[in-house]
Amino acid sequence: MHNAVYESHIFENALLPFRFFIRTITAVALPLPNWHSDIEFLYCISGQGVITYDGIEYVLNAGDLFVVNPSTLHAVRGTSLFQYSCLI
């Protein structure tokens, strides 16, 4: 993977130190490899996608949960219309 970026997470509320979002991506969306010092949970809502994790590709389908360890290079892309939730 080329041109990776470090994500610095600043949590606005110290009592709730996490980020949660739902993202929908397509097969044409190009992934941006990134890493950060926080654990990340990806839950596949619908469609199919691929996570490149530490140089290995894993296929993700609806209902799958993938755990990204801290400081591990990763990128998510869709193979179709792909929707997932992310908790960091």
PDB file of N, CA and C in Angstrom:
ATOM      1  N   MET A   1       0.833  -1.173   0.000  1.00  0.00           N
ATOM      2  CA  MET A   1       0.000   0.000   0.000  1.00  0.00           C
ATOM      3  C   MET A   1       0.885   1.246   0.000  1.00  0.00           C
ATOM      4  N   HIS A   2       0.446   2.250  -0.708  1.00  0.00           N
ATOM      5  CA  HIS A   2       1.217   3.468  -0.849  1.00  0.00           C
ATOM      6  C   HIS A   2       0.544   4.635  -0.135  1.00  0.00           C
ATOM      7  N   ASN A   3       1.348   5.616   0.263  1.00  0.00           N
ATOM      8  CA  ASN A   3       0.851   6.859   0.845  1.00  0.00           C
ATOM      9  C   ASN A   3      -0.096   6.640   2.017  1.00  0.00           C
ATOM     10  N   ALA A   4       0.390   6.003   3.049  1.00  0.00           N
ATOM     11  CA  ALA A   4      -0.410   5.777   4.247  1.00  0.00           C
ATOM     12  C   ALA A   4      -0.407   7.028   5.116  1.00  0.00           C
ATOM     13  N   VAL A   5      -1.427   7.142   5.955  1.00  0.00           N
ATOM     14  CA  VAL A   5      -1.558   8.310   6.815  1.00  0.00           C
ATOM     15  C   VAL A   5      -1.808   7.860   8.256  1.00  0.00           C
ATOM     16  N   TYR A   6      -1.229   8.593   9.197  1.00  0.00           N
ATOM     17  CA  TYR A   6      -1.494   8.353  10.605  1.00  0.00           C
ATOM     18  C   TYR A   6      -2.717   9.161  11.009  1.00  0.00           C
ATOM     19  N   GLU A   7      -3.702   8.510  11.638  1.00  0.00           N
ATOM     20  CA  GLU A   7      -4.912   9.191  12.110  1.00  0.00           C
ATOM     21  C   GLU A   7      -4.742   9.511  13.585  1.00  0.00           C
ATOM     22  N   SER A   8      -4.735  10.774  13.903  1.00  0.00           N
ATOM     23  CA  SER A   8      -4.656  11.215  15.287  1.00  0.00           C
ATOM     24  C   SER A   8      -6.076  11.440  15.785  1.00  0.00           C
ATOM     25  N   HIS A   9      -6.515  10.626  16.714  1.00  0.00           N
ATOM     26  CA  HIS A   9      -7.882  10.732  17.213  1.00  0.00           C
ATOM     27  C   HIS A   9      -7.920  11.608  18.455  1.00  0.00           C
ATOM     28  N   ILE A  10      -8.698  12.666  18.374  1.00  0.00           N
ATOM     29  CA  ILE A  10      -8.921  13.546  19.514  1.00  0.00           C
ATOM     30  C   ILE A  10     -10.395  13.399  19.880  1.00  0.00           C
ATOM     31  N   PHE A  11     -10.644  12.843  21.047  1.00  0.00           N
ATOM     32  CA  PHE A  11     -12.010  12.600  21.480  1.00  0.00           C
ATOM     33  C   PHE A  11     -12.524  13.828  22.229  1.00  0.00           C
ATOM     34  N   GLU A  12     -13.657  14.346  21.786  1.00  0.00           N
ATOM     35  CA  GLU A  12     -14.195  15.592  22.326  1.00  0.00           C
ATOM     36  C   GLU A  12     -14.663  15.471  23.771  1.00  0.00           C
ATOM     37  N   ASN A  13     -15.103  14.291  24.162  1.00  0.00           N
ATOM     38  CA  ASN A  13     -15.626  14.093  25.504  1.00  0.00           C
ATOM     39  C   ASN A  13     -14.785  13.027  26.208  1.00  0.00           C
ATOM     40  N   ALA A  14     -14.076  13.410  27.239  1.00  0.00           N
ATOM     41  CA  ALA A  14     -13.205  12.478  27.958  1.00  0.00           C
ATOM     42  C   ALA A  14     -13.998  11.348  28.617  1.00  0.00           C
ATOM     43  N   LEU A  15     -15.280  11.573  28.904  1.00  0.00           N
ATOM     44  CA  LEU A  15     -16.109  10.533  29.504  1.00  0.00           C
ATOM     45  C   LEU A  15     -16.589   9.510  28.468  1.00  0.00           C
ATOM     46  N   LEU A  16     -16.569   9.894  27.194  1.00  0.00           N
ATOM     47  CA  LEU A  16     -16.957   9.002  26.093  1.00  0.00           C
ATOM     48  C   LEU A  16     -15.838   9.019  25.050  1.00  0.00           C
ATOM     49  N   PRO A  17     -14.718   8.394  25.347  1.00  0.00           N
ATOM     50  CA  PRO A  17     -13.546   8.485  24.456  1.00  0.00           C
ATOM     51  C   PRO A  17     -13.609   7.506  23.278  1.00  0.00           C
ATOM     52  N   PHE A  18     -14.548   7.757  22.365  1.00  0.00           N
ATOM     53  CA  PHE A  18     -14.647   6.906  21.180  1.00  0.00           C
ATOM     54  C   PHE A  18     -15.257   7.686  20.028  1.00  0.00           C
ATOM     55  N   ARG A  19     -15.094   7.117  18.837  1.00  0.00           N
ATOM     56  CA  ARG A  19     -15.747   7.632  17.629  1.00  0.00           C
ATOM     57  C   ARG A  19     -16.604   6.507  17.075  1.00  0.00           C
ATOM     58  N   PHE A  20     -17.797   6.830  16.611  1.00  0.00           N
ATOM     59  CA  PHE A  20     -18.664   5.853  15.969  1.00  0.00           C
ATOM     60  C   PHE A  20     -19.258   6.494  14.732  1.00  0.00           C
ATOM     61  N   PHE A  21     -19.200   5.760  13.620  1.00  0.00           N
ATOM     62  CA  PHE A  21     -19.828   6.261  12.397  1.00  0.00           C
ATOM     63  C   PHE A  21     -20.214   5.086  11.515  1.00  0.00           C
ATOM     64  N   ILE A  22     -21.126   5.354  10.595  1.00  0.00           N
ATOM     65  CA  ILE A  22     -21.525   4.377   9.583  1.00  0.00           C
ATOM     66  C   ILE A  22     -21.106   4.948   8.242  1.00  0.00           C
ATOM     67  N   ARG A  23     -20.462   4.116   7.442  1.00  0.00           N
ATOM     68  CA  ARG A  23     -19.952   4.564   6.141  1.00  0.00           C
ATOM     69  C   ARG A  23     -20.476   3.630   5.047  1.00  0.00           C
ATOM     70  N   THR A  24     -20.823   4.224   3.919  1.00  0.00           N
ATOM     71  CA  THR A  24     -21.203   3.465   2.728  1.00  0.00           C
ATOM     72  C   THR A  24     -20.206   3.805   1.638  1.00  0.00           C
ATOM     73  N   ILE A  25     -19.595   2.778   1.065  1.00  0.00           N
ATOM     74  CA  ILE A  25     -18.609   2.982   0.008  1.00  0.00           C
ATOM     75  C   ILE A  25     -18.956   2.104  -1.185  1.00  0.00           C
ATOM     76  N   THR A  26     -18.370   2.417  -2.319  1.00  0.00           N
ATOM     77  CA  THR A  26     -18.612   1.656  -3.543  1.00  0.00           C
ATOM     78  C   THR A  26     -17.321   0.968  -3.978  1.00  0.00           C
ATOM     79  N   ALA A  27     -17.455   0.158  -5.001  1.00  0.00           N
ATOM     80  CA  ALA A  27     -16.290  -0.563  -5.521  1.00  0.00           C
ATOM     81  C   ALA A  27     -15.277   0.377  -6.159  1.00  0.00           C
ATOM     82  N   VAL A  28     -15.696   1.572  -6.538  1.00  0.00           N
ATOM     83  CA  VAL A  28     -14.762   2.491  -7.177  1.00  0.00           C
ATOM     84  C   VAL A  28     -14.030   3.384  -6.169  1.00  0.00           C
ATOM     85  N   ALA A  29     -14.457   3.370  -4.916  1.00  0.00           N
ATOM     86  CA  ALA A  29     -13.785   4.183  -3.906  1.00  0.00           C
ATOM     87  C   ALA A  29     -12.397   3.610  -3.623  1.00  0.00           C
ATOM     88  N   LEU A  30     -11.390   4.466  -3.696  1.00  0.00           N
ATOM     89  CA  LEU A  30     -10.029   4.017  -3.434  1.00  0.00           C
ATOM     90  C   LEU A  30      -9.726   4.140  -1.947  1.00  0.00           C
ATOM     91  N   PRO A  31      -9.218   3.077  -1.347  1.00  0.00           N
ATOM     92  CA  PRO A  31      -8.942   3.129   0.087  1.00  0.00           C
ATOM     93  C   PRO A  31      -7.687   3.934   0.405  1.00  0.00           C
ATOM     94  N   LEU A  32      -7.710   4.605   1.530  1.00  0.00           N
ATOM     95  CA  LEU A  32      -6.541   5.306   2.023  1.00  0.00           C
ATOM     96  C   LEU A  32      -5.990   4.506   3.204  1.00  0.00           C
ATOM     97  N   PRO A  33      -4.850   3.854   3.035  1.00  0.00           N
ATOM     98  CA  PRO A  33      -4.271   3.093   4.147  1.00  0.00           C
ATOM     99  C   PRO A  33      -3.978   4.027   5.320  1.00  0.00           C
ATOM    100  N   ASN A  34      -4.291   3.551   6.516  1.00  0.00           N
ATOM    101  CA  ASN A  34      -4.061   4.366   7.698  1.00  0.00           C
ATOM    102  C   ASN A  34      -3.719   3.493   8.889  1.00  0.00           C
ATOM    103  N   TRP A  35      -3.248   4.144   9.934  1.00  0.00           N
ATOM    104  CA  TRP A  35      -3.023   3.478  11.209  1.00  0.00           C
ATOM    105  C   TRP A  35      -3.216   4.508  12.304  1.00  0.00           C
ATOM    106  N   HIS A  36      -3.445   4.004  13.518  1.00  0.00           N
ATOM    107  CA  HIS A  36      -3.676   4.879  14.669  1.00  0.00           C
ATOM    108  C   HIS A  36      -3.413   4.085  15.941  1.00  0.00           C
ATOM    109  N   SER A  37      -3.383   4.780  17.056  1.00  0.00           N
ATOM    110  CA  SER A  37      -3.016   4.140  18.322  1.00  0.00           C
ATOM    111  C   SER A  37      -4.213   3.553  19.061  1.00  0.00           C
ATOM    112  N   ASP A  38      -5.388   3.527  18.422  1.00  0.00           N
ATOM    113  CA  ASP A  38      -6.601   3.023  19.063  1.00  0.00           C
ATOM    114  C   ASP A  38      -7.076   1.735  18.409  1.00  0.00           C
ATOM    115  N   ILE A  39      -7.758   0.893  19.186  1.00  0.00           N
ATOM    116  CA  ILE A  39      -8.363  -0.304  18.621  1.00  0.00           C
ATOM    117  C   ILE A  39      -9.587   0.122  17.801  1.00  0.00           C
ATOM    118  N   GLU A  40      -9.919  -0.643  16.763  1.00  0.00           N
ATOM    119  CA  GLU A  40     -11.033  -0.306  15.879  1.00  0.00           C
ATOM    120  C   GLU A  40     -11.856  -1.554  15.615  1.00  0.00           C
ATOM    121  N   PHE A  41     -13.177  -1.406  15.667  1.00  0.00           N
ATOM    122  CA  PHE A  41     -14.090  -2.505  15.370  1.00  0.00           C
ATOM    123  C   PHE A  41     -14.892  -2.132  14.134  1.00  0.00           C
ATOM    124  N   LEU A  42     -14.856  -2.984  13.118  1.00  0.00           N
ATOM    125  CA  LEU A  42     -15.620  -2.782  11.886  1.00  0.00           C
ATOM    126  C   LEU A  42     -16.707  -3.847  11.827  1.00  0.00           C
ATOM    127  N   TYR A  43     -17.965  -3.416  11.711  1.00  0.00           N
ATOM    128  CA  TYR A  43     -19.079  -4.350  11.595  1.00  0.00           C
ATOM    129  C   TYR A  43     -19.719  -4.156  10.231  1.00  0.00           C
ATOM    130  N   CYS A  44     -19.789  -5.224   9.453  1.00  0.00           N
ATOM    131  CA  CYS A  44     -20.316  -5.166   8.090  1.00  0.00           C
ATOM    132  C   CYS A  44     -21.844  -5.242   8.131  1.00  0.00           C
ATOM    133  N   ILE A  45     -22.480  -4.180   7.665  1.00  0.00           N
ATOM    134  CA  ILE A  45     -23.943  -4.092   7.675  1.00  0.00           C
ATOM    135  C   ILE A  45     -24.533  -4.733   6.428  1.00  0.00           C
ATOM    136  N   SER A  46     -23.993  -4.378   5.255  1.00  0.00           N
ATOM    137  CA  SER A  46     -24.517  -4.934   4.006  1.00  0.00           C
ATOM    138  C   SER A  46     -23.459  -4.878   2.912  1.00  0.00           C
ATOM    139  N   GLY A  47     -23.681  -5.693   1.888  1.00  0.00           N
ATOM    140  CA  GLY A  47     -22.742  -5.739   0.767  1.00  0.00           C
ATOM    141  C   GLY A  47     -21.510  -6.566   1.088  1.00  0.00           C
ATOM    142  N   GLN A  48     -20.472  -6.315   0.305  1.00  0.00           N
ATOM    143  CA  GLN A  48     -19.213  -7.031   0.499  1.00  0.00           C
ATOM    144  C   GLN A  48     -18.058  -6.062   0.324  1.00  0.00           C
ATOM    145  N   GLY A  49     -17.046  -6.233   1.148  1.00  0.00           N
ATOM    146  CA  GLY A  49     -15.869  -5.393   1.074  1.00  0.00           C
ATOM    147  C   GLY A  49     -14.618  -6.185   1.364  1.00  0.00           C
ATOM    148  N   VAL A  50     -13.511  -5.498   1.300  1.00  0.00           N
ATOM    149  CA  VAL A  50     -12.210  -6.113   1.572  1.00  0.00           C
ATOM    150  C   VAL A  50     -11.454  -5.188   2.505  1.00  0.00           C
ATOM    151  N   ILE A  51     -10.844  -5.758   3.524  1.00  0.00           N
ATOM    152  CA  ILE A  51      -9.930  -4.985   4.351  1.00  0.00           C
ATOM    153  C   ILE A  51      -8.533  -5.515   4.100  1.00  0.00           C
ATOM    154  N   THR A  52      -7.634  -4.618   3.773  1.00  0.00           N
ATOM    155  CA  THR A  52      -6.224  -4.973   3.682  1.00  0.00           C
ATOM    156  C   THR A  52      -5.645  -4.654   5.049  1.00  0.00           C
ATOM    157  N   TYR A  53      -5.193  -5.689   5.728  1.00  0.00           N
ATOM    158  CA  TYR A  53      -4.773  -5.590   7.125  1.00  0.00           C
ATOM    159  C   TYR A  53      -3.370  -6.152   7.252  1.00  0.00           C
ATOM    160  N   ASP A  54      -2.430  -5.278   7.540  1.00  0.00           N
ATOM    161  CA  ASP A  54      -1.032  -5.688   7.691  1.00  0.00           C
ATOM    162  C   ASP A  54      -0.548  -6.449   6.447  1.00  0.00           C
ATOM    163  N   GLY A  55      -1.013  -5.974   5.260  1.00  0.00           N
ATOM    164  CA  GLY A  55      -0.564  -6.541   3.994  1.00  0.00           C
ATOM    165  C   GLY A  55      -1.353  -7.746   3.498  1.00  0.00           C
ATOM    166  N   ILE A  56      -2.349  -8.215   4.262  1.00  0.00           N
ATOM    167  CA  ILE A  56      -3.158  -9.377   3.873  1.00  0.00           C
ATOM    168  C   ILE A  56      -4.586  -8.914   3.636  1.00  0.00           C
ATOM    169  N   GLU A  57      -5.220  -9.403   2.558  1.00  0.00           N
ATOM    170  CA  GLU A  57      -6.596  -9.029   2.253  1.00  0.00           C
ATOM    171  C   GLU A  57      -7.577 -10.037   2.834  1.00  0.00           C
ATOM    172  N   TYR A  58      -8.623  -9.509   3.477  1.00  0.00           N
ATOM    173  CA  TYR A  58      -9.691 -10.327   4.042  1.00  0.00           C
ATOM    174  C   TYR A  58     -11.016  -9.842   3.471  1.00  0.00           C
ATOM    175  N   VAL A  59     -11.855 -10.779   3.019  1.00  0.00           N
ATOM    176  CA  VAL A  59     -13.173 -10.441   2.485  1.00  0.00           C
ATOM    177  C   VAL A  59     -14.145 -10.304   3.651  1.00  0.00           C
ATOM    178  N   LEU A  60     -14.949  -9.246   3.606  1.00  0.00           N
ATOM    179  CA  LEU A  60     -15.933  -8.977   4.647  1.00  0.00           C
ATOM    180  C   LEU A  60     -17.329  -9.033   4.048  1.00  0.00           C
ATOM    181  N   ASN A  61     -18.229  -9.754   4.694  1.00  0.00           N
ATOM    182  CA  ASN A  61     -19.612  -9.880   4.261  1.00  0.00           C
ATOM    183  C   ASN A  61     -20.540  -9.394   5.371  1.00  0.00           C
ATOM    184  N   ALA A  62     -21.794  -9.132   5.025  1.00  0.00           N
ATOM    185  CA  ALA A  62     -22.777  -8.675   6.008  1.00  0.00           C
ATOM    186  C   ALA A  62     -22.769  -9.602   7.218  1.00  0.00           C
ATOM    187  N   GLY A  63     -22.709  -9.001   8.409  1.00  0.00           N
ATOM    188  CA  GLY A  63     -22.692  -9.768   9.652  1.00  0.00           C
ATOM    189  C   GLY A  63     -21.303 -10.029  10.201  1.00  0.00           C
ATOM    190  N   ASP A  64     -20.258  -9.762   9.412  1.00  0.00           N
ATOM    191  CA  ASP A  64     -18.883  -9.985   9.881  1.00  0.00           C
ATOM    192  C   ASP A  64     -18.432  -8.841  10.782  1.00  0.00           C
ATOM    193  N   LEU A  65     -17.610  -9.180  11.761  1.00  0.00           N
ATOM    194  CA  LEU A  65     -16.984  -8.205  12.638  1.00  0.00           C
ATOM    195  C   LEU A  65     -15.481  -8.377  12.499  1.00  0.00           C
ATOM    196  N   PHE A  66     -14.774  -7.283  12.279  1.00  0.00           N
ATOM    197  CA  PHE A  66     -13.316  -7.328  12.116  1.00  0.00           C
ATOM    198  C   PHE A  66     -12.694  -6.392  13.139  1.00  0.00           C
ATOM    199  N   VAL A  67     -11.685  -6.873  13.850  1.00  0.00           N
ATOM    200  CA  VAL A  67     -10.996  -6.079  14.859  1.00  0.00           C
ATOM    201  C   VAL A  67      -9.644  -5.648  14.306  1.00  0.00           C
ATOM    202  N   VAL A  68      -9.390  -4.348  14.337  1.00  0.00           N
ATOM    203  CA  VAL A  68      -8.126  -3.781  13.887  1.00  0.00           C
ATOM    204  C   VAL A  68      -7.325  -3.404  15.133  1.00  0.00           C
ATOM    205  N   ASN A  69      -6.204  -4.047  15.312  1.00  0.00           N
ATOM    206  CA  ASN A  69      -5.354  -3.753  16.458  1.00  0.00           C
ATOM    207  C   ASN A  69      -4.681  -2.391  16.305  1.00  0.00           C
ATOM    208  N   PRO A  70      -4.335  -1.751  17.423  1.00  0.00           N
ATOM    209  CA  PRO A  70      -3.643  -0.464  17.354  1.00  0.00           C
ATOM    210  C   PRO A  70      -2.345  -0.552  16.543  1.00  0.00           C
ATOM    211  N   SER A  71      -2.035   0.527  15.853  1.00  0.00           N
ATOM    212  CA  SER A  71      -0.785   0.683  15.096  1.00  0.00           C
ATOM    213  C   SER A  71      -0.609  -0.323  13.969  1.00  0.00           C
ATOM    214  N   THR A  72      -1.724  -0.854  13.442  1.00  0.00           N
ATOM    215  CA  THR A  72      -1.661  -1.795  12.326  1.00  0.00           C
ATOM    216  C   THR A  72      -2.180  -1.109  11.071  1.00  0.00           C
ATOM    217  N   LEU A  73      -1.398  -1.136  10.002  1.00  0.00           N
ATOM    218  CA  LEU A  73      -1.777  -0.507   8.742  1.00  0.00           C
ATOM    219  C   LEU A  73      -2.975  -1.251   8.145  1.00  0.00           C
ATOM    220  N   HIS A  74      -4.011  -0.484   7.763  1.00  0.00           N
ATOM    221  CA  HIS A  74      -5.222  -1.096   7.213  1.00  0.00           C
ATOM    222  C   HIS A  74      -5.940  -0.129   6.272  1.00  0.00           C
ATOM    223  N   ALA A  75      -6.761  -0.708   5.401  1.00  0.00           N
ATOM    224  CA  ALA A  75      -7.582   0.073   4.468  1.00  0.00           C
ATOM    225  C   ALA A  75      -8.811  -0.755   4.111  1.00  0.00           C
ATOM    226  N   VAL A  76      -9.951  -0.097   3.971  1.00  0.00           N
ATOM    227  CA  VAL A  76     -11.203  -0.778   3.643  1.00  0.00           C
ATOM    228  C   VAL A  76     -11.672  -0.310   2.276  1.00  0.00           C
ATOM    229  N   ARG A  77     -12.101  -1.261   1.444  1.00  0.00           N
ATOM    230  CA  ARG A  77     -12.671  -0.921   0.146  1.00  0.00           C
ATOM    231  C   ARG A  77     -13.868  -1.814  -0.121  1.00  0.00           C
ATOM    232  N   GLY A  78     -14.771  -1.349  -0.956  1.00  0.00           N
ATOM    233  CA  GLY A  78     -15.938  -2.138  -1.323  1.00  0.00           C
ATOM    234  C   GLY A  78     -15.679  -2.950  -2.574  1.00  0.00           C
ATOM    235  N   THR A  79     -16.332  -4.109  -2.663  1.00  0.00           N
ATOM    236  CA  THR A  79     -16.328  -4.874  -3.910  1.00  0.00           C
ATOM    237  C   THR A  79     -17.677  -4.712  -4.599  1.00  0.00           C
ATOM    238  N   SER A  80     -18.603  -4.105  -3.878  1.00  0.00           N
ATOM    239  CA  SER A  80     -19.936  -3.732  -4.350  1.00  0.00           C
ATOM    240  C   SER A  80     -20.328  -2.542  -3.485  1.00  0.00           C
ATOM    241  N   LEU A  81     -21.587  -2.185  -3.474  1.00  0.00           N
ATOM    242  CA  LEU A  81     -22.030  -1.183  -2.517  1.00  0.00           C
ATOM    243  C   LEU A  81     -21.871  -1.818  -1.140  1.00  0.00           C
ATOM    244  N   PHE A  82     -21.093  -1.203  -0.282  1.00  0.00           N
ATOM    245  CA  PHE A  82     -20.680  -1.813   0.990  1.00  0.00           C
ATOM    246  C   PHE A  82     -20.929  -0.820   2.123  1.00  0.00           C
ATOM    247  N   GLN A  83     -21.665  -1.282   3.137  1.00  0.00           N
ATOM    248  CA  GLN A  83     -21.940  -0.420   4.272  1.00  0.00           C
ATOM    249  C   GLN A  83     -21.423  -1.098   5.536  1.00  0.00           C
ATOM    250  N   TYR A  84     -20.719  -0.294   6.353  1.00  0.00           N
ATOM    251  CA  TYR A  84     -20.172  -0.829   7.611  1.00  0.00           C
ATOM    252  C   TYR A  84     -20.205   0.239   8.689  1.00  0.00           C
ATOM    253  N   SER A  85     -20.222  -0.218   9.924  1.00  0.00           N
ATOM    254  CA  SER A  85     -20.121   0.700  11.049  1.00  0.00           C
ATOM    255  C   SER A  85     -18.712   0.566  11.629  1.00  0.00           C
ATOM    256  N   CYS A  86     -18.262   1.649  12.227  1.00  0.00           N
ATOM    257  CA  CYS A  86     -16.904   1.688  12.746  1.00  0.00           C
ATOM    258  C   CYS A  86     -16.926   2.279  14.149  1.00  0.00           C
ATOM    259  N   LEU A  87     -16.310   1.569  15.083  1.00  0.00           N
ATOM    260  CA  LEU A  87     -16.163   2.044  16.450  1.00  0.00           C
ATOM    261  C   LEU A  87     -14.666   2.092  16.760  1.00  0.00           C
ATOM    262  N   ILE A  88     -14.165   3.282  17.065  1.00  0.00           N
ATOM    263  CA  ILE A  88     -12.747   3.478  17.391  1.00  0.00           C
ATOM    264  C   ILE A  88     -12.664   3.951  18.830  1.00  0.00           C
TER     265      ILE A  88
END
